[in-house]
mmCIF file of C-alpha atoms in Angstrom:
data_model
loop_
_atom_site.group_PDB
_atom_site.id
_atom_site.type_symbol
_atom_site.label_atom_id
_atom_site.label_comp_id
_atom_site.label_asym_id
_atom_site.label_seq_id
_atom_site.Cartn_x
_atom_site.Cartn_y
_atom_site.Cartn_z
ATOM 1 C CA GLN A 1 120.256 195.400 25.120
ATOM 2 C CA ALA A 2 117.909 193.055 23.204
ATOM 3 C CA VAL A 3 119.120 190.916 20.437
ATOM 4 C CA LEU A 4 116.806 190.381 17.403
ATOM 5 C CA THR A 5 116.968 186.924 15.764
ATOM 6 C CA GLN A 6 116.248 186.328 12.147
ATOM 7 C CA GLU A 7 116.661 183.370 9.892
ATOM 8 C CA PRO A 8 120.141 183.721 8.360
ATOM 9 C CA SER A 9 118.927 182.523 4.963
ATOM 10 C CA LEU A 10 115.781 181.378 3.142
ATOM 11 C CA THR A 11 114.885 180.306 -0.358
ATOM 12 C CA VAL A 12 111.592 180.726 -2.132
ATOM 13 C CA SER A 13 110.482 179.627 -5.554
ATOM 14 C CA PRO A 14 109.327 182.260 -8.062
ATOM 15 C CA GLY A 15 105.668 182.815 -7.463
ATOM 16 C CA GLY A 16 105.854 181.193 -3.993
ATOM 17 C CA THR A 17 105.157 182.503 -0.517
ATOM 18 C CA ILE A 18 107.430 182.842 2.322
ATOM 19 C CA THR A 19 107.434 184.352 5.840
ATOM 20 C CA LEU A 20 110.522 185.873 7.439
ATOM 21 C CA THR A 21 110.408 186.286 11.297
ATOM 22 C CA CYS A 22 112.034 188.522 13.806
ATOM 23 C CA GLY A 23 112.179 187.451 17.468
ATOM 24 C CA SER A 24 113.710 189.114 20.511
ATOM 25 C CA THR A 25 115.809 187.724 23.385
ATOM 26 C CA SER A 26 113.961 190.190 25.607
ATOM 27 C CA GLY A 27 110.622 188.649 25.181
ATOM 28 C CA ALA A 28 107.745 189.009 22.736
ATOM 29 C CA VAL A 29 107.851 191.620 19.944
ATOM 30 C CA THR A 30 104.644 193.582 20.156
ATOM 31 C CA SER A 31 103.066 196.449 18.339
ATOM 32 C CA ALA A 32 104.414 198.686 21.071
ATOM 33 C CA HIS A 33 107.852 198.067 19.555
ATOM 34 C CA HIS A 34 106.750 199.381 16.174
ATOM 35 C CA PRO A 35 108.542 196.809 14.081
ATOM 36 C CA TYR A 36 110.064 197.810 10.751
ATOM 37 C CA TRP A 37 111.275 195.720 7.796
ATOM 38 C CA PHE A 38 113.974 196.900 5.453
ATOM 39 C CA GLN A 39 115.075 195.477 2.059
ATOM 40 C CA GLN A 40 118.715 195.923 0.989
ATOM 41 C CA LYS A 41 120.090 194.855 -2.357
ATOM 42 C CA PRO A 42 123.891 194.611 -3.011
ATOM 43 C CA GLY A 43 125.567 197.959 -3.196
ATOM 44 C CA GLN A 44 122.470 199.816 -2.194
ATOM 45 C CA ALA A 45 121.163 201.629 0.906
ATOM 46 C CA PRO A 46 118.360 199.881 2.769
ATOM 47 C CA ARG A 47 114.741 200.868 2.045
ATOM 48 C CA THR A 48 111.793 200.586 4.215
ATOM 49 C CA LEU A 49 109.189 197.960 3.269
ATOM 50 C CA ILE A 50 107.054 197.980 6.421
ATOM 51 C CA TYR A 51 106.785 200.283 9.381
ATOM 52 C CA ASP A 52 104.812 200.119 12.521
ATOM 53 C CA THR A 53 104.225 196.338 12.154
ATOM 54 C CA SER A 54 102.130 196.430 8.972
ATOM 55 C CA ASP A 55 102.009 199.816 7.418
ATOM 56 C CA LYS A 56 103.516 200.309 3.990
ATOM 57 C CA PRO A 57 105.177 203.329 2.407
ATOM 58 C CA PRO A 58 103.845 204.079 -1.162
ATOM 59 C CA TRP A 59 106.795 202.343 -2.877
ATOM 60 C CA THR A 60 106.231 198.953 -1.241
ATOM 61 C CA PRO A 61 104.723 196.348 -3.545
ATOM 62 C CA ALA A 62 101.450 194.860 -2.513
ATOM 63 C CA ARG A 63 102.939 191.349 -2.293
ATOM 64 C CA PHE A 64 104.777 192.273 0.835
ATOM 65 C CA SER A 65 102.893 192.400 4.186
ATOM 66 C CA GLY A 66 103.850 192.702 7.827
ATOM 67 C CA SER A 67 102.279 191.157 10.945
ATOM 68 C CA LEU A 68 102.862 189.809 14.435
ATOM 69 C CA LEU A 69 103.031 186.054 14.696
ATOM 70 C CA GLY A 70 103.510 184.165 17.960
ATOM 71 C CA GLY A 71 105.470 186.955 19.680
ATOM 72 C CA GLN A 72 107.498 187.744 16.673
ATOM 73 C CA ALA A 73 107.380 190.305 13.923
ATOM 74 C CA ALA A 74 106.765 188.750 10.537
ATOM 75 C CA LEU A 75 107.300 189.762 6.936
ATOM 76 C CA THR A 76 105.288 187.683 4.332
ATOM 77 C CA LEU A 77 106.072 187.805 0.663
ATOM 78 C CA SER A 78 103.321 186.385 -1.483
ATOM 79 C CA GLY A 79 104.132 185.744 -5.080
ATOM 80 C CA ALA A 80 107.914 186.127 -5.009
ATOM 81 C CA GLN A 81 109.642 187.837 -7.957
ATOM 82 C CA PRO A 82 113.227 187.460 -8.979
ATOM 83 C CA GLU A 83 113.799 191.179 -8.000
ATOM 84 C CA ASP A 84 112.883 190.323 -4.347
ATOM 85 C CA GLU A 85 116.177 188.450 -3.951
ATOM 86 C CA ALA A 86 117.820 190.585 -1.277
ATOM 87 C CA ASP A 87 118.773 190.952 2.425
ATOM 88 C CA TYR A 88 115.917 191.729 4.747
ATOM 89 C CA TYR A 89 116.311 193.306 8.135
ATOM 90 C CA CYS A 90 113.881 193.873 10.959
ATOM 91 C CA MET A 91 114.176 196.666 13.362
ATOM 92 C CA VAL A 92 112.299 197.451 16.618
ATOM 93 C CA SER A 93 112.236 200.330 18.911
ATOM 94 C CA TYR A 94 112.715 200.144 22.702
ATOM 95 C CA SER A 95 111.895 203.602 24.198
ATOM 96 C CA GLY A 96 113.511 205.507 21.366
ATOM 97 C CA VAL A 97 116.493 203.165 21.030
ATOM 98 C CA ARG A 98 116.395 201.168 17.751
ATOM 99 C CA VAL A 99 117.774 197.680 17.276
ATOM 100 C CA PHE A 100 118.301 195.810 13.981
ATOM 101 C CA GLY A 101 118.114 192.098 13.530
ATOM 102 C CA GLY A 102 120.984 190.166 11.989
ATOM 103 C CA GLY A 103 119.206 190.034 8.623
ATOM 104 C CA THR A 104 117.871 187.234 6.350
ATOM 105 C CA LYS A 105 119.321 186.594 2.928
ATOM 106 C CA LEU A 106 116.415 185.683 0.740
ATOM 107 C CA THR A 107 117.072 183.749 -2.442
ATOM 108 C CA VAL A 108 114.452 183.475 -5.164
ATOM 109 C CA LEU A 109 115.261 180.204 -7.004
ATOM 110 C CA GLN B 1 113.154 215.468 -3.860
ATOM 111 C CA VAL B 2 115.104 214.972 -0.568
ATOM 112 C CA GLN B 3 118.680 213.977 -0.864
ATOM 113 C CA LEU B 4 121.246 213.145 1.737
ATOM 114 C CA GLN B 5 125.009 213.154 1.102
ATOM 115 C CA GLU B 6 127.719 212.171 3.561
ATOM 116 C CA SER B 7 131.204 213.736 3.592
ATOM 117 C CA GLY B 8 134.222 213.017 5.537
ATOM 118 C CA PRO B 9 137.514 211.151 5.595
ATOM 119 C CA GLY B 10 137.466 207.593 4.231
ATOM 120 C CA LEU B 11 140.393 206.571 6.388
ATOM 121 C CA VAL B 12 140.828 207.107 10.077
ATOM 122 C CA LYS B 13 143.695 206.036 12.363
ATOM 123 C CA PRO B 14 143.054 203.705 15.322
ATOM 124 C CA SER B 15 142.359 205.598 18.518
ATOM 125 C CA GLY B 16 141.374 208.617 16.414
ATOM 126 C CA THR B 17 137.916 210.181 15.856
ATOM 127 C CA LEU B 18 135.686 209.442 12.927
ATOM 128 C CA SER B 19 133.837 212.570 11.770
ATOM 129 C CA LEU B 20 131.133 212.489 9.153
ATOM 130 C CA SER B 21 128.697 215.131 8.028
ATOM 131 C CA CYS B 22 125.349 214.581 6.200
ATOM 132 C CA SER B 23 124.231 217.348 3.956
ATOM 133 C CA VAL B 24 120.464 217.558 3.491
ATOM 134 C CA SER B 25 118.841 219.070 0.411
ATOM 135 C CA GLY B 26 115.137 219.304 -0.418
ATOM 136 C CA ASP B 27 114.157 219.496 3.313
ATOM 137 C CA SER B 28 115.072 221.697 6.254
ATOM 138 C CA ILE B 29 117.063 220.167 9.073
ATOM 139 C CA SER B 30 114.599 222.123 11.331
ATOM 140 C CA SER B 31 111.602 220.326 10.026
ATOM 141 C CA SER B 32 109.698 217.798 12.137
ATOM 142 C CA ASN B 33 111.940 214.909 11.289
ATOM 143 C CA TRP B 34 114.636 212.903 12.941
ATOM 144 C CA TRP B 35 118.031 212.413 11.480
ATOM 145 C CA ASN B 36 119.771 209.062 11.739
ATOM 146 C CA TRP B 37 123.106 207.403 11.476
ATOM 147 C CA VAL B 38 123.274 203.671 10.556
ATOM 148 C CA ARG B 39 126.408 201.660 9.775
ATOM 149 C CA GLN B 40 127.229 198.336 8.177
ATOM 150 C CA PRO B 41 130.562 196.577 8.531
ATOM 151 C CA PRO B 42 131.613 194.937 5.289
ATOM 152 C CA GLY B 43 129.682 191.759 4.681
ATOM 153 C CA LYS B 44 127.716 192.198 7.896
ATOM 154 C CA GLY B 45 124.333 193.530 9.058
ATOM 155 C CA LEU B 46 123.003 196.984 9.927
ATOM 156 C CA GLN B 47 123.623 198.740 13.205
ATOM 157 C CA TRP B 48 121.683 201.767 14.248
ATOM 158 C CA ILE B 49 124.016 204.441 15.799
ATOM 159 C CA GLY B 50 121.646 207.040 16.778
ATOM 160 C CA GLU B 51 119.190 209.858 15.861
ATOM 161 C CA ILE B 52 118.991 213.554 16.476
ATOM 162 C CA TYR B 53 116.173 216.191 16.371
ATOM 163 C CA HIS B 54 116.802 219.757 15.287
ATOM 164 C CA SER B 55 116.427 220.838 18.935
ATOM 165 C CA GLY B 56 119.521 218.675 19.765
ATOM 166 C CA VAL B 57 117.658 215.871 21.538
ATOM 167 C CA THR B 58 119.353 212.612 20.760
ATOM 168 C CA HIS B 59 118.728 208.837 21.183
ATOM 169 C CA LEU B 60 121.797 206.721 20.961
ATOM 170 C CA ASN B 61 122.730 203.087 20.691
ATOM 171 C CA PRO B 62 123.763 202.145 24.271
ATOM 172 C CA SER B 63 126.682 200.098 23.002
ATOM 173 C CA LEU B 64 128.146 203.223 21.257
ATOM 174 C CA LYS B 65 126.794 205.938 23.502
ATOM 175 C CA SER B 66 130.054 206.656 25.350
ATOM 176 C CA ARG B 67 131.965 207.344 22.045
ATOM 177 C CA VAL B 68 129.251 208.963 19.874
ATOM 178 C CA THR B 69 128.402 212.637 19.518
ATOM 179 C CA LEU B 70 125.546 213.815 17.208
ATOM 180 C CA SER B 71 125.050 217.472 16.255
ATOM 181 C CA VAL B 72 122.904 219.569 14.001
ATOM 182 C CA ASP B 73 124.081 222.616 12.025
ATOM 183 C CA LYS B 74 120.910 224.528 11.081
ATOM 184 C CA SER B 75 122.790 227.358 9.183
ATOM 185 C CA ASN B 76 124.345 224.822 6.798
ATOM 186 C CA ASN B 77 121.370 222.339 6.864
ATOM 187 C CA HIS B 78 123.461 219.346 7.819
ATOM 188 C CA PHE B 79 123.948 216.993 10.740
ATOM 189 C CA SER B 80 127.113 215.331 11.985
ATOM 190 C CA LEU B 81 128.579 212.232 13.649
ATOM 191 C CA LYS B 82 131.658 211.933 15.738
ATOM 192 C CA LEU B 83 132.870 208.573 16.976
ATOM 193 C CA SER B 84 135.857 208.629 19.138
ATOM 194 C CA SER B 85 138.482 206.064 20.103
ATOM 195 C CA VAL B 86 137.913 204.065 16.938
ATOM 196 C CA THR B 87 139.243 200.572 16.270
ATOM 197 C CA ALA B 88 139.136 198.268 13.293
ATOM 198 C CA ALA B 89 135.721 197.132 14.487
ATOM 199 C CA ASP B 90 134.340 200.588 13.436
ATOM 200 C CA THR B 91 135.268 199.997 9.815
ATOM 201 C CA ALA B 92 131.900 200.129 7.987
ATOM 202 C CA VAL B 93 129.773 201.764 5.448
ATOM 203 C CA TYR B 94 128.035 204.626 7.239
ATOM 204 C CA TYR B 95 124.620 205.865 6.158
ATOM 205 C CA CYS B 96 122.676 208.833 7.165
ATOM 206 C CA ALA B 97 118.854 208.674 6.929
ATOM 207 C CA ARG B 98 115.807 210.796 7.550
ATOM 208 C CA SER B 99 112.989 209.428 9.601
ATOM 209 C CA ASN B 100 109.705 211.340 8.842
ATOM 210 C CA ILE B 101 106.861 211.539 11.205
ATOM 211 C CA VAL B 102 103.759 209.807 9.684
ATOM 212 C CA GLY B 103 100.922 210.257 12.189
ATOM 213 C CA THR B 104 102.807 209.303 15.425
ATOM 214 C CA ILE B 105 105.247 206.917 13.843
ATOM 215 C CA LEU B 106 108.604 207.517 12.144
ATOM 216 C CA LEU B 107 109.115 206.317 8.609
ATOM 217 C CA PHE B 108 112.662 205.988 7.392
ATOM 218 C CA ASP B 109 112.057 207.396 3.927
ATOM 219 C CA TYR B 110 115.355 208.834 2.607
ATOM 220 C CA TRP B 111 118.782 207.338 2.808
ATOM 221 C CA SER B 112 122.221 208.554 1.705
ATOM 222 C CA GLN B 113 124.146 206.250 -0.642
ATOM 223 C CA GLY B 114 126.640 205.372 2.139
ATOM 224 C CA THR B 115 130.297 206.037 2.612
ATOM 225 C CA LEU B 116 132.929 203.513 3.572
ATOM 226 C CA VAL B 117 135.161 204.563 6.498
ATOM 227 C CA THR B 118 138.143 202.411 7.130
ATOM 228 C CA VAL B 119 140.076 202.432 10.440
ATOM 229 C CA SER B 120 143.692 201.562 9.766
ATOM 230 C CA SER B 121 147.120 202.891 10.467
#
């Protein structure tokens, strides 16, 4: 089973821009894997930020965007806010089986 | 407003079976959605357990497949998880979630609050 790799932790300044990545030990992450990105704050359930690589549900702020970069899924945050401090998880699908990445702890400081 | 609420024992003995139910309100379990289980060991990351459609079709995490049973109860509008032969490694917060078809893609749009299940004697 593929293992998804994410940066364990990242720090961004308020108002800054940062990109989180999600790679796979099984090769390139592509649009066929329909990458997702979830945000989870302490004590809360995850919530979807991005689905199918770059689509956003209605509740996702415009400052978040998803893409594919160099064979990895990527989540870019442009104009970080204090409330964006959270854990971020990618997830991809392999023929109906879903795999989560290990998560990135994002600090806004 | 769709709501999901888990129920089940918070403590399970080693080698026993973990059983959780997720009650759905605001949507029919027979709608065109998939129903998921996700877990999170304390202080660790998320792990997808599996998903079930109202027809009974399932997709399961290969690493858990031999121990997992998912089922749907249409009359009571809930779906269930059974995980057998549990060990301390199965201690986690368990979430149930709906994945809603948007075009041809599933969007995970509603989650339960999560319930902690501890495996201990």
